[in-house]
mmCIF file of C-alpha atoms in Angstrom:
data_model
loop_
_atom_site.group_PDB
_atom_site.id
_atom_site.type_symbol
_atom_site.label_atom_id
_atom_site.label_comp_id
_atom_site.label_asym_id
_atom_site.label_seq_id
_atom_site.Cartn_x
_atom_site.Cartn_y
_atom_site.Cartn_z
ATOM 1 C CA UNK A 29 -54.733 -18.146 8.864
ATOM 2 C CA UNK A 30 -58.216 -19.198 8.560
ATOM 3 C CA UNK A 31 -59.881 -21.342 5.649
ATOM 4 C CA UNK A 32 -59.204 -25.063 5.212
ATOM 5 C CA UNK A 33 -57.119 -26.709 2.446
ATOM 6 C CA UNK A 34 -59.031 -27.788 -0.584
ATOM 7 C CA UNK A 35 -58.380 -29.782 -3.177
ATOM 8 C CA UNK A 36 -55.380 -28.443 -5.532
ATOM 9 C CA UNK A 37 -57.147 -27.717 -8.891
ATOM 10 C CA UNK A 38 -56.909 -24.751 -10.707
ATOM 11 C CA UNK A 39 -60.015 -23.628 -12.673
ATOM 12 C CA UNK A 40 -57.962 -21.810 -15.196
ATOM 13 C CA UNK A 41 -56.008 -24.719 -16.016
ATOM 14 C CA UNK A 42 -57.900 -27.970 -14.687
ATOM 15 C CA UNK A 43 -54.730 -29.097 -13.309
ATOM 16 C CA UNK A 44 -52.420 -28.662 -10.234
ATOM 17 C CA UNK A 45 -52.184 -24.416 -9.621
ATOM 18 C CA UNK A 46 -48.416 -23.645 -10.506
ATOM 19 C CA UNK A 47 -48.665 -19.767 -9.011
ATOM 20 C CA UNK A 48 -46.018 -17.067 -8.498
ATOM 21 C CA UNK A 49 -46.682 -14.534 -6.302
ATOM 22 C CA UNK A 50 -45.025 -11.573 -7.968
ATOM 23 C CA UNK A 51 -43.900 -7.665 -6.928
ATOM 24 C CA UNK A 52 -41.263 -5.774 -5.474
ATOM 25 C CA UNK A 53 -39.260 -6.265 -2.151
ATOM 26 C CA UNK A 54 -41.706 -6.025 0.927
ATOM 27 C CA UNK A 55 -44.978 -6.524 -1.005
ATOM 28 C CA UNK A 56 -45.443 -9.154 1.122
ATOM 29 C CA UNK A 57 -44.701 -12.187 -1.341
ATOM 30 C CA UNK A 58 -43.313 -14.797 1.415
ATOM 31 C CA UNK A 59 -46.098 -13.976 3.746
ATOM 32 C CA UNK A 60 -48.662 -14.510 0.806
ATOM 33 C CA UNK A 61 -47.448 -17.575 -0.627
ATOM 34 C CA UNK A 62 -47.038 -19.323 2.754
ATOM 35 C CA UNK A 63 -50.381 -18.789 3.344
ATOM 36 C CA UNK A 64 -51.922 -19.227 -0.087
ATOM 37 C CA UNK A 65 -50.027 -22.448 -0.119
ATOM 38 C CA UNK A 66 -51.649 -23.764 2.968
ATOM 39 C CA UNK A 67 -54.815 -22.870 1.895
ATOM 40 C CA UNK A 68 -54.677 -24.451 -1.277
ATOM 41 C CA UNK A 69 -52.936 -27.429 0.295
ATOM 42 C CA UNK A 70 -49.894 -27.339 -1.861
ATOM 43 C CA UNK A 71 -46.110 -26.551 -1.173
ATOM 44 C CA UNK A 72 -45.036 -22.987 -1.106
ATOM 45 C CA UNK A 73 -41.423 -22.004 -1.960
ATOM 46 C CA UNK A 74 -39.425 -18.492 -1.662
ATOM 47 C CA UNK A 75 -37.335 -17.998 -5.097
ATOM 48 C CA UNK A 76 -34.750 -15.729 -2.848
ATOM 49 C CA UNK A 77 -33.854 -19.074 -1.525
ATOM 50 C CA UNK A 78 -32.677 -19.994 -4.997
ATOM 51 C CA UNK A 79 -30.539 -17.022 -5.473
ATOM 52 C CA UNK A 80 -26.683 -17.653 -5.860
ATOM 53 C CA UNK A 81 -24.219 -16.433 -3.012
ATOM 54 C CA UNK A 82 -22.915 -14.098 -5.495
ATOM 55 C CA UNK A 83 -26.404 -12.655 -6.254
ATOM 56 C CA UNK A 84 -27.297 -12.229 -2.547
ATOM 57 C CA UNK A 85 -23.831 -10.644 -1.892
ATOM 58 C CA UNK A 86 -24.559 -8.262 -4.075
ATOM 59 C CA UNK A 87 -28.135 -7.332 -3.309
ATOM 60 C CA UNK A 88 -26.788 -7.096 0.306
ATOM 61 C CA UNK A 89 -24.163 -4.729 -0.559
ATOM 62 C CA UNK A 90 -27.027 -2.514 -2.249
ATOM 63 C CA UNK A 91 -26.161 -3.322 -5.757
ATOM 64 C CA UNK A 92 -29.242 -4.074 -8.074
ATOM 65 C CA UNK A 93 -28.908 -7.252 -10.072
ATOM 66 C CA UNK A 94 -28.590 -7.253 -13.626
ATOM 67 C CA UNK A 95 -30.461 -9.442 -16.153
ATOM 68 C CA UNK A 96 -27.242 -11.733 -16.718
ATOM 69 C CA UNK A 97 -27.319 -12.084 -12.609
ATOM 70 C CA UNK A 98 -31.103 -13.027 -12.851
ATOM 71 C CA UNK A 99 -31.144 -15.719 -15.893
ATOM 72 C CA UNK A 100 -29.717 -18.539 -14.247
ATOM 73 C CA UNK A 101 -31.694 -17.707 -11.270
ATOM 74 C CA UNK A 102 -34.841 -17.409 -13.208
ATOM 75 C CA UNK A 103 -34.009 -20.523 -14.425
ATOM 76 C CA UNK A 104 -33.689 -22.457 -11.204
ATOM 77 C CA UNK A 105 -37.087 -20.823 -10.337
ATOM 78 C CA UNK A 106 -38.568 -22.283 -13.183
ATOM 79 C CA UNK A 107 -37.685 -25.689 -12.684
ATOM 80 C CA UNK A 108 -38.406 -25.647 -8.999
ATOM 81 C CA UNK A 109 -42.332 -24.369 -10.272
ATOM 82 C CA UNK A 110 -42.370 -26.866 -12.908
ATOM 83 C CA UNK A 111 -41.544 -29.776 -9.991
ATOM 84 C CA UNK A 112 -44.912 -28.922 -8.129
ATOM 85 C CA UNK A 113 -46.464 -30.370 -11.066
ATOM 86 C CA UNK A 114 -45.809 -33.966 -9.896
ATOM 87 C CA UNK A 115 -46.667 -32.802 -6.110
ATOM 88 C CA UNK A 116 -50.279 -31.455 -6.904
ATOM 89 C CA UNK A 117 -49.224 -27.806 -7.376
ATOM 90 C CA UNK A 118 -46.813 -25.287 -6.080
ATOM 91 C CA UNK A 119 -46.914 -21.683 -4.895
ATOM 92 C CA UNK A 120 -43.569 -19.532 -5.451
ATOM 93 C CA UNK A 121 -42.897 -16.084 -4.544
ATOM 94 C CA UNK A 122 -40.612 -14.627 -7.067
ATOM 95 C CA UNK A 123 -40.340 -11.165 -7.932
ATOM 96 C CA UNK A 124 -40.711 -11.568 -11.438
ATOM 97 C CA UNK A 125 -40.596 -7.865 -12.104
ATOM 98 C CA UNK A 126 -40.284 -7.719 -15.931
ATOM 99 C CA UNK A 127 -42.571 -9.146 -18.525
ATOM 100 C CA UNK A 128 -39.370 -10.896 -19.963
ATOM 101 C CA UNK A 129 -38.573 -12.656 -16.627
ATOM 102 C CA UNK A 130 -42.135 -14.025 -16.665
ATOM 103 C CA UNK A 131 -41.716 -15.382 -20.239
ATOM 104 C CA UNK A 132 -38.442 -17.023 -19.024
ATOM 105 C CA UNK A 133 -40.393 -18.847 -16.316
ATOM 106 C CA UNK A 134 -43.476 -19.336 -18.891
ATOM 107 C CA UNK A 135 -40.750 -21.127 -21.183
ATOM 108 C CA UNK A 136 -40.606 -23.815 -18.482
ATOM 109 C CA UNK A 137 -43.888 -23.410 -16.954
ATOM 110 C CA UNK A 138 -46.387 -22.006 -19.757
ATOM 111 C CA UNK A 139 -49.051 -22.954 -17.558
ATOM 112 C CA UNK A 140 -47.965 -20.607 -14.609
ATOM 113 C CA UNK A 141 -50.304 -17.950 -13.459
ATOM 114 C CA UNK A 142 -49.219 -14.736 -11.784
ATOM 115 C CA UNK A 143 -50.475 -12.914 -8.420
ATOM 116 C CA UNK A 144 -49.156 -9.437 -8.642
ATOM 117 C CA UNK A 145 -48.900 -7.904 -4.827
ATOM 118 C CA UNK A 146 -48.790 -4.141 -5.452
ATOM 119 C CA UNK A 147 -49.037 -1.134 -3.102
ATOM 120 C CA UNK A 148 -47.907 2.406 -2.729
ATOM 121 C CA UNK A 149 -44.386 3.245 -3.003
ATOM 122 C CA UNK A 150 -44.842 4.795 0.575
ATOM 123 C CA UNK A 151 -46.502 1.758 1.926
ATOM 124 C CA UNK A 152 -43.782 -0.259 0.301
ATOM 125 C CA UNK A 153 -41.109 1.972 1.687
ATOM 126 C CA UNK A 154 -42.678 1.842 5.261
ATOM 127 C CA UNK A 155 -42.524 -1.833 5.086
ATOM 128 C CA UNK A 156 -39.009 -2.533 3.606
ATOM 129 C CA UNK A 157 -37.736 0.143 6.427
ATOM 130 C CA UNK A 158 -39.008 -2.108 9.038
ATOM 131 C CA UNK A 159 -38.106 -5.021 8.020
ATOM 132 C CA UNK A 160 -35.009 -6.942 10.026
ATOM 133 C CA UNK A 161 -32.937 -9.886 9.031
ATOM 134 C CA UNK A 162 -33.705 -9.634 5.184
ATOM 135 C CA UNK A 163 -30.361 -9.225 2.619
ATOM 136 C CA UNK A 164 -32.417 -7.038 0.820
ATOM 137 C CA UNK A 165 -31.658 -3.303 1.780
ATOM 138 C CA UNK A 166 -34.672 -0.930 1.524
ATOM 139 C CA UNK A 167 -32.230 1.335 -0.493
ATOM 140 C CA UNK A 168 -32.920 -1.404 -3.619
ATOM 141 C CA UNK A 169 -36.536 -0.837 -3.164
ATOM 142 C CA UNK A 170 -36.638 2.581 -5.923
ATOM 143 C CA UNK A 171 -34.345 0.501 -8.313
ATOM 144 C CA UNK A 172 -37.313 -2.422 -8.301
ATOM 145 C CA UNK A 173 -40.173 0.074 -8.506
ATOM 146 C CA UNK A 174 -38.368 1.480 -11.840
ATOM 147 C CA UNK A 175 -37.976 -1.942 -12.942
ATOM 148 C CA UNK A 176 -41.317 -3.366 -12.694
ATOM 149 C CA UNK A 177 -43.714 -3.726 -15.275
ATOM 150 C CA UNK A 178 -47.078 -4.874 -14.252
ATOM 151 C CA UNK A 179 -49.133 -7.678 -15.737
ATOM 152 C CA UNK A 180 -50.411 -6.920 -19.303
ATOM 153 C CA UNK A 181 -53.959 -7.825 -20.275
ATOM 154 C CA UNK A 182 -52.627 -11.217 -22.309
ATOM 155 C CA UNK A 183 -50.668 -12.540 -19.188
ATOM 156 C CA UNK A 184 -52.491 -15.059 -16.734
ATOM 157 C CA UNK A 185 -52.639 -12.948 -13.733
ATOM 158 C CA UNK A 186 -54.413 -10.681 -11.314
ATOM 159 C CA UNK A 187 -53.025 -7.718 -9.204
ATOM 160 C CA UNK A 188 -53.793 -7.339 -5.724
ATOM 161 C CA UNK A 189 -53.359 -4.368 -3.506
ATOM 162 C CA UNK A 190 -51.384 -5.233 -0.233
ATOM 163 C CA UNK A 191 -53.136 -2.931 2.075
ATOM 164 C CA UNK A 192 -55.616 -5.691 3.537
ATOM 165 C CA UNK A 193 -54.521 -8.455 5.677
ATOM 166 C CA UNK A 194 -52.684 -11.522 4.303
ATOM 167 C CA UNK A 195 -55.765 -13.325 4.953
ATOM 168 C CA UNK A 196 -57.940 -11.090 3.007
ATOM 169 C CA UNK A 197 -55.353 -11.145 -0.043
ATOM 170 C CA UNK A 198 -55.412 -14.845 0.208
ATOM 171 C CA UNK A 199 -59.061 -15.072 -0.050
ATOM 172 C CA UNK A 200 -58.871 -12.818 -3.310
ATOM 173 C CA UNK A 201 -56.126 -15.001 -4.598
ATOM 174 C CA UNK A 202 -58.134 -18.185 -3.941
ATOM 175 C CA UNK A 203 -61.057 -16.847 -5.627
ATOM 176 C CA UNK A 204 -59.624 -15.644 -8.742
ATOM 177 C CA UNK A 205 -57.174 -19.231 -9.080
ATOM 178 C CA UNK A 206 -60.828 -20.938 -8.621
#
């Protein structure tokens, strides 16, 4: 990654940035989150690490999660994101596919801002098929794409295409955050 860490102040709120990098599986959320957090000089977390063992087992078996499966997880994600306030900011990789899920996060972190990573279904399928060691099988990508509700104009967020490099995506995200 190139670039130096800068003072973690979010121009949109004037405070520590609390950013959710969202999108479907294989969009590059984890890679972008790590690089964006490093660029901003804040902590980077992956919401996948907050799933219950039951959720992980369900997804690993190729079964999509239900909203009932997601609510406790989203509450944990919101709490982890909120904890970033006291640490100068935080970037969280989280699918946040539906507006109701983003609203759940905003109940805890009203100032949360969203970076939606998106790409063509063909690109995402190719990326998912090429991943190794992830519990989320490529067979769940179609259900995620069907569930996805892009950011709406009244949501504090931006959509970034994932065809560029991680550094290019992060540079665009930082420009938007600042």
